[in-house]
Amino acid sequence: MSKKKIGVLTSGGDCAGLNATLRAVTHAGVRSGYEIIGIEDGTAGLLGDTPRYRILTPNMMDTIVMRQGGTILGTTNKGDPFKFLMPDGSIKNRSEEIIANLNSLNLDALIGIGGDGSMAILRKLATQGNINLIGIPKTIDNDLGKTENSVGFETAVWTATEALDRLQPTAASHDRVMILEVMGRDAGHIALNSGIAGGADIILIPEIPYNFDSVNKRIIDIREKEGRNFVLIIISEAIKTVDGSDVLTSKDSENQKRYGGVGHYISERITEDTGFETRVTVLGHIQRGCPPIPMDRLIASAFGVKAIELVKQQKFDRMVAWSEREVIDVPISEAIASYQDVDINATMVKTARALGICFGD
Ligand code: F6P
């Protein structure tokens, strides 16, 4: 009798902890008698005449791999199979091609490691193709619902906090206003958490519209009333002004919004309005491509093990989730239906305000 098989793929933007997750899936899966099929490049590895995959073994998925950023399987955050952009510019539904390739692998279950966009696409494919799907949440944005934490978030916060630790002495040495721009798309979790941990004076997040009067006033107060010679500002890439506009957003090859660079706009305005010397660091993909910090390795390990348990219990269409120091499982539909941005009435925003941190409102 042939071995039972579990497919696993990483989908969407990479982050720290994906390899640790793959390692956990492989070790727990093989110990439970499954063969683990690692599908390459997310759903892109399921396009074409034959699927692209490699068999993952415990030997291959060792602790060296666990320490590494990125994903050894590769991933993609482009190419929605339901409206795939073809080279000639036309849009094609390629879902049946992907389902046929998945069926050819004779999988008992598919484990999809992804964020909200990937989770929605994988669930649609699973429903259409009658595929037994389990989701594992990963995203530095930490915006997926029904889980307190996703793989990659803690490392991104750590990286941004370390950046503030490095920016503070140089800001103080040169009497400067330092701006750190971080990722996160429409959710300000990275900026909020690392802003508090890294001692920022001003935190701008998409959930709280900012205005320059408030930002400038805080800078001037710090410099002239409180007598401190430097100011640290952290801003999330998709911040919006009070009139609701986000600035400097470009489009990628698939016409999706691409953020990055708003820090320069803010910097120019601050210098113009206050006369203070300002510098900008755009942290970018440094937040994604580094070794996972311990918390991400722990979450990744616990998620991978739980995903295999769910397969063994035949409990499908579920996403593993982090809740009160435990791994639980929730319906994938509920996770993707409840986008989790920053709750501006919750502990962290209140904590920041009580510390005198300005949100630009
Ligand atoms: O969703 C993760 C994320 O890193 C966002 O925070 C960011 O806006 C986006 O992906 C960047 O995508 P790309 O790698 O395509 O530039």
CSV table of C-alpha atoms and ligand atoms in Angstrom, one decimal:
chain,number,residue,atom,x,y,z
A,1,MET,CA,0.0,0.0,0.0
A,2,SER,CA,1.4,3.4,-0.9
A,3,LYS,CA,2.1,5.9,1.9
A,4,LYS,CA,-0.4,8.6,2.8
A,5,LYS,CA,0.7,12.0,1.6
A,6,ILE,CA,0.4,15.6,2.8
A,7,GLY,CA,1.2,18.5,0.5
A,8,VAL,CA,2.6,21.7,1.9
A,9,LEU,CA,3.2,25.0,0.3
A,10,THR,CA,4.2,28.6,1.3
A,11,SER,CA,2.2,31.3,-0.3
A,12,GLY,CA,2.3,35.2,-0.3
A,13,GLY,CA,5.2,37.3,0.9
A,14,ASP,CA,7.9,35.5,2.7
A,15,CYS,CA,8.7,36.1,6.4
A,16,ALA,CA,10.9,34.8,9.1
A,17,GLY,CA,9.8,31.4,10.4
A,18,LEU,CA,8.5,29.8,7.2
A,19,ASN,CA,11.3,27.2,7.2
A,20,ALA,CA,10.8,26.5,10.9
A,21,THR,CA,7.1,25.8,10.1
A,22,LEU,CA,8.1,23.5,7.2
A,23,ARG,CA,10.5,21.7,9.5
A,24,ALA,CA,7.7,21.1,12.1
A,25,VAL,CA,5.2,19.9,9.5
A,26,THR,CA,7.8,17.5,8.1
A,27,HIS,CA,9.0,16.1,11.4
A,28,ALA,CA,5.5,15.7,12.9
A,29,GLY,CA,4.1,14.4,9.6
A,30,VAL,CA,6.8,11.8,9.0
A,31,ARG,CA,6.6,10.6,12.6
A,32,SER,CA,2.9,10.1,12.0
A,33,GLY,CA,3.5,8.0,8.9
A,34,TYR,CA,3.0,10.5,6.2
A,35,GLU,CA,5.1,11.4,3.2
A,36,ILE,CA,5.5,15.2,3.0
A,37,ILE,CA,5.3,16.8,-0.5
A,38,GLY,CA,6.7,20.3,-0.6
A,39,ILE,CA,5.1,22.2,-3.5
A,40,GLU,CA,7.4,24.8,-4.9
A,41,ASP,CA,6.6,28.5,-5.3
A,42,GLY,CA,3.1,28.4,-3.8
A,43,THR,CA,0.3,28.0,-6.3
A,44,ALA,CA,2.7,28.9,-9.1
A,45,GLY,CA,4.2,25.4,-8.7
A,46,LEU,CA,0.9,23.9,-9.6
A,47,LEU,CA,0.6,25.6,-12.9
A,48,GLY,CA,1.6,23.9,-16.2
A,49,ASP,CA,1.5,20.3,-17.3
A,50,THR,CA,3.0,18.8,-14.1
A,51,PRO,CA,3.3,20.0,-10.5
A,52,ARG,CA,6.7,21.1,-9.3
A,53,TYR,CA,7.5,19.6,-5.9
A,54,ARG,CA,10.1,17.9,-3.7
A,55,ILE,CA,9.7,15.3,-1.0
A,56,LEU,CA,10.6,16.8,2.4
A,57,THR,CA,12.5,14.5,4.8
A,58,PRO,CA,13.4,15.0,8.4
A,59,ASN,CA,17.1,14.9,7.4
A,60,MET,CA,16.7,17.7,5.0
A,61,MET,CA,14.5,19.8,7.3
A,62,ASP,CA,17.0,20.0,10.1
A,63,THR,CA,17.7,22.8,12.7
A,64,ILE,CA,20.0,24.5,10.2
A,65,VAL,CA,17.0,25.1,7.9
A,66,MET,CA,14.9,26.2,10.9
A,67,ARG,CA,17.3,29.0,11.6
A,68,GLN,CA,17.1,30.5,8.1
A,69,GLY,CA,14.9,33.2,6.8
A,70,GLY,CA,12.9,32.9,3.6
A,71,THR,CA,11.3,29.7,2.4
A,72,ILE,CA,13.3,26.8,0.9
A,73,LEU,CA,10.2,26.0,-1.2
A,74,GLY,CA,9.9,29.5,-2.7
A,75,THR,CA,6.7,31.5,-2.7
A,76,THR,CA,4.7,34.0,-4.7
A,77,ASN,CA,2.5,36.9,-3.8
A,78,LYS,CA,1.3,37.3,-7.4
A,79,GLY,CA,-0.9,35.3,-9.8
A,80,ASP,CA,-4.4,34.8,-8.3
A,81,PRO,CA,-5.3,31.6,-10.1
A,82,PHE,CA,-8.9,32.7,-10.5
A,83,LYS,CA,-7.9,35.9,-12.4
A,84,PHE,CA,-4.4,35.1,-13.6
A,85,LEU,CA,-2.7,37.8,-15.7
A,86,MET,CA,-1.4,36.1,-18.8
A,87,PRO,CA,1.7,37.3,-20.7
A,88,ASP,CA,-0.5,38.8,-23.5
A,89,GLY,CA,-2.4,40.9,-20.9
A,90,SER,CA,-5.5,38.8,-20.8
A,91,ILE,CA,-7.0,37.4,-17.6
A,92,LYS,CA,-7.6,33.7,-17.3
A,93,ASN,CA,-9.2,31.5,-14.6
A,94,ARG,CA,-6.5,28.8,-14.1
A,95,SER,CA,-8.0,27.2,-11.0
A,96,GLU,CA,-8.9,23.9,-12.8
A,97,GLU,CA,-5.2,23.5,-13.9
A,98,ILE,CA,-4.1,23.9,-10.2
A,99,ILE,CA,-6.7,21.4,-9.0
A,100,ALA,CA,-5.7,18.9,-11.7
A,101,ASN,CA,-2.1,19.1,-10.6
A,102,LEU,CA,-3.0,18.8,-6.9
A,103,ASN,CA,-5.1,15.7,-7.7
A,104,SER,CA,-2.2,14.2,-9.7
A,105,LEU,CA,-0.2,14.2,-6.4
A,106,ASN,CA,-2.8,12.0,-4.6
A,107,LEU,CA,-2.7,14.0,-1.5
A,108,ASP,CA,-4.7,13.2,1.6
A,109,ALA,CA,-4.5,16.8,2.7
A,110,LEU,CA,-2.9,20.1,1.8
A,111,ILE,CA,-1.3,22.4,4.3
A,112,GLY,CA,-1.2,26.0,3.1
A,113,ILE,CA,1.1,28.5,5.0
A,114,GLY,CA,-0.1,32.0,4.1
A,115,GLY,CA,-1.7,35.3,5.0
A,116,ASP,CA,-5.3,36.5,4.4
A,117,GLY,CA,-5.0,36.8,0.6
A,118,SER,CA,-3.5,33.3,0.2
A,119,MET,CA,-5.8,31.7,2.7
A,120,ALA,CA,-8.8,33.0,0.7
A,121,ILE,CA,-7.5,31.7,-2.6
A,122,LEU,CA,-6.5,28.3,-1.2
A,123,ARG,CA,-9.9,27.9,0.4
A,124,LYS,CA,-11.7,28.8,-2.8
A,125,LEU,CA,-9.5,26.2,-4.6
A,126,ALA,CA,-10.1,23.6,-1.9
A,127,THR,CA,-13.9,24.1,-2.1
A,128,GLN,CA,-13.9,23.8,-5.8
A,129,GLY,CA,-11.6,20.8,-6.0
A,130,ASN,CA,-12.8,19.0,-2.9
A,131,ILE,CA,-9.3,19.3,-1.3
A,132,ASN,CA,-8.7,18.7,2.4
A,133,LEU,CA,-7.2,22.0,3.4
A,134,ILE,CA,-5.5,23.1,6.7
A,135,GLY,CA,-4.2,26.7,7.0
A,136,ILE,CA,-1.2,28.0,9.0
A,137,PRO,CA,-1.2,31.8,9.4
A,138,LYS,CA,2.0,33.7,8.5
A,139,THR,CA,2.4,37.4,7.9
A,140,ILE,CA,4.6,40.2,9.2
A,141,ASP,CA,1.5,42.4,9.1
A,142,ASN,CA,-0.3,40.2,11.7
A,143,ASP,CA,-3.6,41.2,10.2
A,144,LEU,CA,-5.2,37.8,9.8
A,145,GLY,CA,-8.3,37.4,12.0
A,146,LYS,CA,-8.9,34.8,14.8
A,147,THR,CA,-5.3,34.4,15.7
A,148,GLU,CA,-3.3,36.6,18.1
A,149,ASN,CA,-0.1,35.9,16.3
A,150,SER,CA,1.0,34.8,12.8
A,151,VAL,CA,4.4,33.4,11.9
A,152,GLY,CA,6.9,36.2,11.1
A,153,PHE,CA,5.3,39.1,13.0
A,154,GLU,CA,7.4,38.9,16.1
A,155,THR,CA,10.6,38.9,14.1
A,156,ALA,CA,9.5,41.9,12.1
A,157,VAL,CA,8.8,43.8,15.4
A,158,TRP,CA,12.1,42.8,16.8
A,159,THR,CA,13.9,44.0,13.6
A,160,ALA,CA,12.1,47.4,13.7
A,161,THR,CA,12.8,47.7,17.4
A,162,GLU,CA,16.5,47.0,16.8
A,163,ALA,CA,16.5,49.6,14.0
A,164,LEU,CA,15.2,52.2,16.5
A,165,ASP,CA,17.9,51.2,19.0
A,166,ARG,CA,20.5,51.9,16.2
A,167,LEU,CA,18.9,55.1,15.1
A,168,GLN,CA,18.6,56.7,18.5
A,169,PRO,CA,22.4,57.3,19.2
A,170,THR,CA,23.0,58.7,15.7
A,171,ALA,CA,19.9,61.0,16.1
A,172,ALA,CA,21.2,62.2,19.4
A,173,SER,CA,24.7,62.7,18.1
A,174,HIS,CA,23.5,65.0,15.3
A,175,ASP,CA,20.5,66.7,16.9
A,176,ARG,CA,18.2,65.1,14.3
A,177,VAL,CA,14.6,64.0,13.8
A,178,MET,CA,14.9,60.4,12.7
A,179,ILE,CA,12.1,58.7,10.8
A,180,LEU,CA,11.8,54.9,10.5
A,181,GLU,CA,9.3,53.6,7.9
A,182,VAL,CA,8.1,50.1,8.4
A,183,MET,CA,5.8,47.7,6.5
A,184,GLY,CA,2.4,46.3,7.5
A,185,ARG,CA,0.1,47.4,4.7
A,186,ASP,CA,-3.2,48.5,6.2
A,187,ALA,CA,-2.4,47.3,9.7
A,188,GLY,CA,-0.2,49.3,12.0
A,189,HIS,CA,0.9,46.5,14.3
A,190,ILE,CA,4.6,46.5,13.5
A,191,ALA,CA,4.9,50.3,13.9
A,192,LEU,CA,2.8,50.3,17.1
A,193,ASN,CA,4.6,47.5,18.9
A,194,SER,CA,8.1,48.3,17.9
A,195,GLY,CA,7.4,52.0,18.4
A,196,ILE,CA,6.6,51.4,22.0
A,197,ALA,CA,9.4,48.9,22.5
A,198,GLY,CA,11.9,51.1,20.7
A,199,GLY,CA,11.1,54.3,22.5
A,200,ALA,CA,9.5,56.3,19.6
A,201,ASP,CA,8.1,59.8,20.4
A,202,ILE,CA,5.7,59.7,17.5
A,203,ILE,CA,4.0,56.6,16.0
A,204,LEU,CA,1.9,57.0,12.8
A,205,ILE,CA,-0.4,54.1,11.9
A,206,PRO,CA,-3.0,53.7,9.2
A,207,GLU,CA,-5.8,53.2,11.8
A,208,ILE,CA,-5.3,56.8,13.2
A,209,PRO,CA,-5.3,59.5,10.6
A,210,TYR,CA,-2.5,62.0,11.2
A,211,ASN,CA,-2.2,65.7,10.6
A,212,PHE,CA,1.1,67.7,10.4
A,213,ASP,CA,0.0,70.3,13.0
A,214,SER,CA,0.0,67.6,15.7
A,215,VAL,CA,3.2,65.9,14.5
A,216,ASN,CA,5.1,69.3,14.3
A,217,LYS,CA,3.8,70.5,17.7
A,218,ARG,CA,5.1,67.3,19.4
A,219,ILE,CA,8.5,67.7,17.7
A,220,ILE,CA,8.8,71.4,18.7
A,221,ASP,CA,7.7,70.6,22.3
A,222,ILE,CA,10.4,67.9,22.6
A,223,ARG,CA,13.1,70.1,21.2
A,224,GLU,CA,12.1,73.5,22.7
A,225,LYS,CA,10.1,72.8,25.9
A,226,GLU,CA,11.5,69.4,27.0
A,227,GLY,CA,15.0,70.3,25.9
A,228,ARG,CA,15.8,67.0,24.1
A,229,ASN,CA,17.9,67.3,21.0
A,230,PHE,CA,16.6,64.3,19.1
A,231,VAL,CA,13.2,62.9,18.1
A,232,LEU,CA,12.4,59.3,17.0
A,233,ILE,CA,9.4,58.8,14.7
A,234,ILE,CA,8.1,55.4,13.4
A,235,ILE,CA,5.6,55.4,10.6
A,236,SER,CA,3.7,52.6,9.0
A,237,GLU,CA,3.9,52.5,5.2
A,238,ALA,CA,0.1,53.0,4.5
A,239,ILE,CA,-0.6,55.9,6.9
A,240,LYS,CA,-3.4,58.2,5.9
A,241,THR,CA,-3.9,61.9,6.4
A,242,VAL,CA,-7.1,63.2,8.0
A,243,ASP,CA,-8.7,63.6,4.6
A,244,GLY,CA,-8.2,59.8,4.1
A,245,SER,CA,-5.5,60.0,1.4
A,246,ASP,CA,-2.4,57.8,1.5
A,247,VAL,CA,0.6,59.1,-0.4
A,248,LEU,CA,3.2,57.7,-2.7
A,249,THR,CA,1.5,54.5,-3.4
A,250,SER,CA,2.5,52.9,-6.7
A,251,LYS,CA,1.1,49.9,-8.4
A,252,ASP,CA,2.8,46.6,-9.1
A,253,SER,CA,2.7,44.6,-12.4
A,254,GLU,CA,-0.8,43.2,-11.4
A,255,ASN,CA,-2.1,46.7,-10.5
A,256,GLN,CA,-2.0,46.0,-6.8
A,257,LYS,CA,-1.1,48.9,-4.5
A,258,ARG,CA,2.5,48.9,-3.5
A,259,TYR,CA,3.6,51.0,-0.5
A,260,GLY,CA,6.9,52.3,0.5
A,261,GLY,CA,8.5,55.8,0.6
A,262,VAL,CA,6.0,57.8,2.6
A,263,GLY,CA,8.7,58.5,5.1
A,264,HIS,CA,10.4,60.8,2.6
A,265,TYR,CA,7.3,62.8,2.2
A,266,ILE,CA,6.8,63.2,5.9
A,267,SER,CA,10.4,64.1,6.4
A,268,GLU,CA,10.3,66.9,3.8
A,269,ARG,CA,7.1,68.4,5.3
A,270,ILE,CA,8.6,68.3,8.9
A,271,THR,CA,11.8,70.0,7.7
A,272,GLU,CA,9.8,72.6,5.8
A,273,ASP,CA,7.4,73.3,8.7
A,274,THR,CA,9.8,73.1,11.7
A,275,GLY,CA,13.3,73.8,10.2
A,276,PHE,CA,14.7,70.7,12.0
A,277,GLU,CA,17.1,68.4,10.2
A,278,THR,CA,15.4,65.1,9.4
A,279,ARG,CA,16.6,61.8,8.1
A,280,VAL,CA,14.7,58.7,6.9
A,281,THR,CA,15.3,55.0,7.0
A,282,VAL,CA,12.9,52.8,5.0
A,283,LEU,CA,13.4,49.3,6.6
A,284,GLY,CA,11.7,47.4,3.8
A,285,HIS,CA,12.4,43.7,3.3
A,286,ILE,CA,15.0,43.6,6.1
A,287,GLN,CA,11.9,43.0,8.2
A,288,ARG,CA,11.2,39.7,6.4
A,289,GLY,CA,14.4,38.1,5.3
A,290,CYS,CA,16.1,37.4,8.6
A,291,PRO,CA,16.5,34.4,11.0
A,292,PRO,CA,13.4,34.0,13.1
A,293,ILE,CA,13.6,35.1,16.7
A,294,PRO,CA,12.7,32.4,19.3
A,295,MET,CA,9.0,33.3,19.6
A,296,ASP,CA,8.5,32.8,15.8
A,297,ARG,CA,10.4,29.5,16.0
A,298,LEU,CA,8.1,28.4,18.8
A,299,ILE,CA,4.9,29.5,17.1
A,300,ALA,CA,6.1,27.9,13.8
A,301,SER,CA,6.8,24.7,15.6
A,302,ALA,CA,3.6,24.6,17.5
A,303,PHE,CA,1.6,25.5,14.4
A,304,GLY,CA,3.2,22.8,12.3
A,305,VAL,CA,2.6,20.1,14.8
A,306,LYS,CA,-1.0,21.1,15.3
A,307,ALA,CA,-1.6,21.1,11.5
A,308,ILE,CA,-0.5,17.5,11.4
A,309,GLU,CA,-2.8,16.7,14.3
A,310,LEU,CA,-5.7,18.2,12.5
A,311,VAL,CA,-4.9,16.1,9.4
A,312,LYS,CA,-4.8,12.9,11.6
A,313,GLN,CA,-8.2,13.9,13.1
A,314,GLN,CA,-9.6,14.6,9.6
A,315,LYS,CA,-10.6,18.0,10.7
A,316,PHE,CA,-10.4,20.1,7.6
A,317,ASP,CA,-11.1,23.6,6.4
A,318,ARG,CA,-9.5,24.8,9.7
A,319,MET,CA,-6.7,27.2,10.4
A,320,VAL,CA,-4.4,26.8,13.3
A,321,ALA,CA,-4.4,29.8,15.5
A,322,TRP,CA,-2.6,31.3,18.6
A,323,SER,CA,-4.8,32.1,21.5
A,324,GLU,CA,-3.8,32.7,25.1
A,325,ARG,CA,-0.5,30.8,24.9
A,326,GLU,CA,-2.2,27.9,23.2
A,327,VAL,CA,-2.6,26.6,19.7
A,328,ILE,CA,-6.2,26.2,18.7
A,329,ASP,CA,-8.0,25.7,15.4
A,330,VAL,CA,-10.7,27.9,13.8
A,331,PRO,CA,-12.7,27.8,10.6
A,332,ILE,CA,-10.6,29.3,7.8
A,333,SER,CA,-13.7,31.2,6.7
A,334,GLU,CA,-13.9,33.0,10.0
A,335,ALA,CA,-10.2,33.9,9.9
A,336,ILE,CA,-10.4,35.5,6.5
A,337,ALA,CA,-13.7,37.2,7.2
A,338,SER,CA,-12.3,39.1,10.3
A,339,TYR,CA,-9.5,41.3,9.2
A,340,GLN,CA,-7.4,42.3,12.3
A,341,ASP,CA,-6.0,45.8,12.2
A,342,VAL,CA,-5.0,47.8,15.3
A,343,ASP,CA,-7.8,48.2,17.8
A,344,ILE,CA,-7.3,51.9,18.7
A,345,ASN,CA,-9.2,51.4,22.0
A,346,ALA,CA,-7.1,48.4,23.2
A,347,THR,CA,-4.1,48.1,25.5
A,348,MET,CA,-1.2,49.0,23.3
A,349,VAL,CA,-2.6,52.3,21.9
A,350,LYS,CA,-3.7,53.2,25.4
A,351,THR,CA,-0.3,52.3,26.8
A,352,ALA,CA,1.4,54.5,24.2
A,353,ARG,CA,-0.8,57.5,24.8
A,354,ALA,CA,-0.2,57.2,28.6
A,355,LEU,CA,3.5,57.3,27.9
A,356,GLY,CA,3.1,60.5,26.0
A,357,ILE,CA,3.6,59.0,22.5
A,358,CYS,CA,1.9,61.1,19.8
A,359,PHE,CA,-0.2,59.4,17.1
A,360,GLY,CA,-0.5,62.6,15.0
A,361,ASP,CA,-4.2,63.0,15.8
B,1,F6P,O1,2.2,41.6,3.4
B,1,F6P,C1,3.5,41.6,3.7
B,1,F6P,C2,4.3,42.7,3.1
B,1,F6P,O2,5.6,42.7,3.5
B,1,F6P,C3,3.6,44.1,3.4
B,1,F6P,O3,3.9,44.5,4.7
B,1,F6P,C4,4.2,44.9,2.3
B,1,F6P,O4,3.5,46.0,1.9
B,1,F6P,C5,4.3,44.0,1.1
B,1,F6P,O5,4.3,42.7,1.7
B,1,F6P,C6,5.5,44.1,0.2
B,1,F6P,O6,5.4,43.3,-0.8
B,1,F6P,P1,6.5,43.0,-1.9
B,1,F6P,O7,7.4,42.0,-1.3
B,1,F6P,O8,5.8,42.5,-3.1
B,1,F6P,O9,7.2,44.3,-2.2
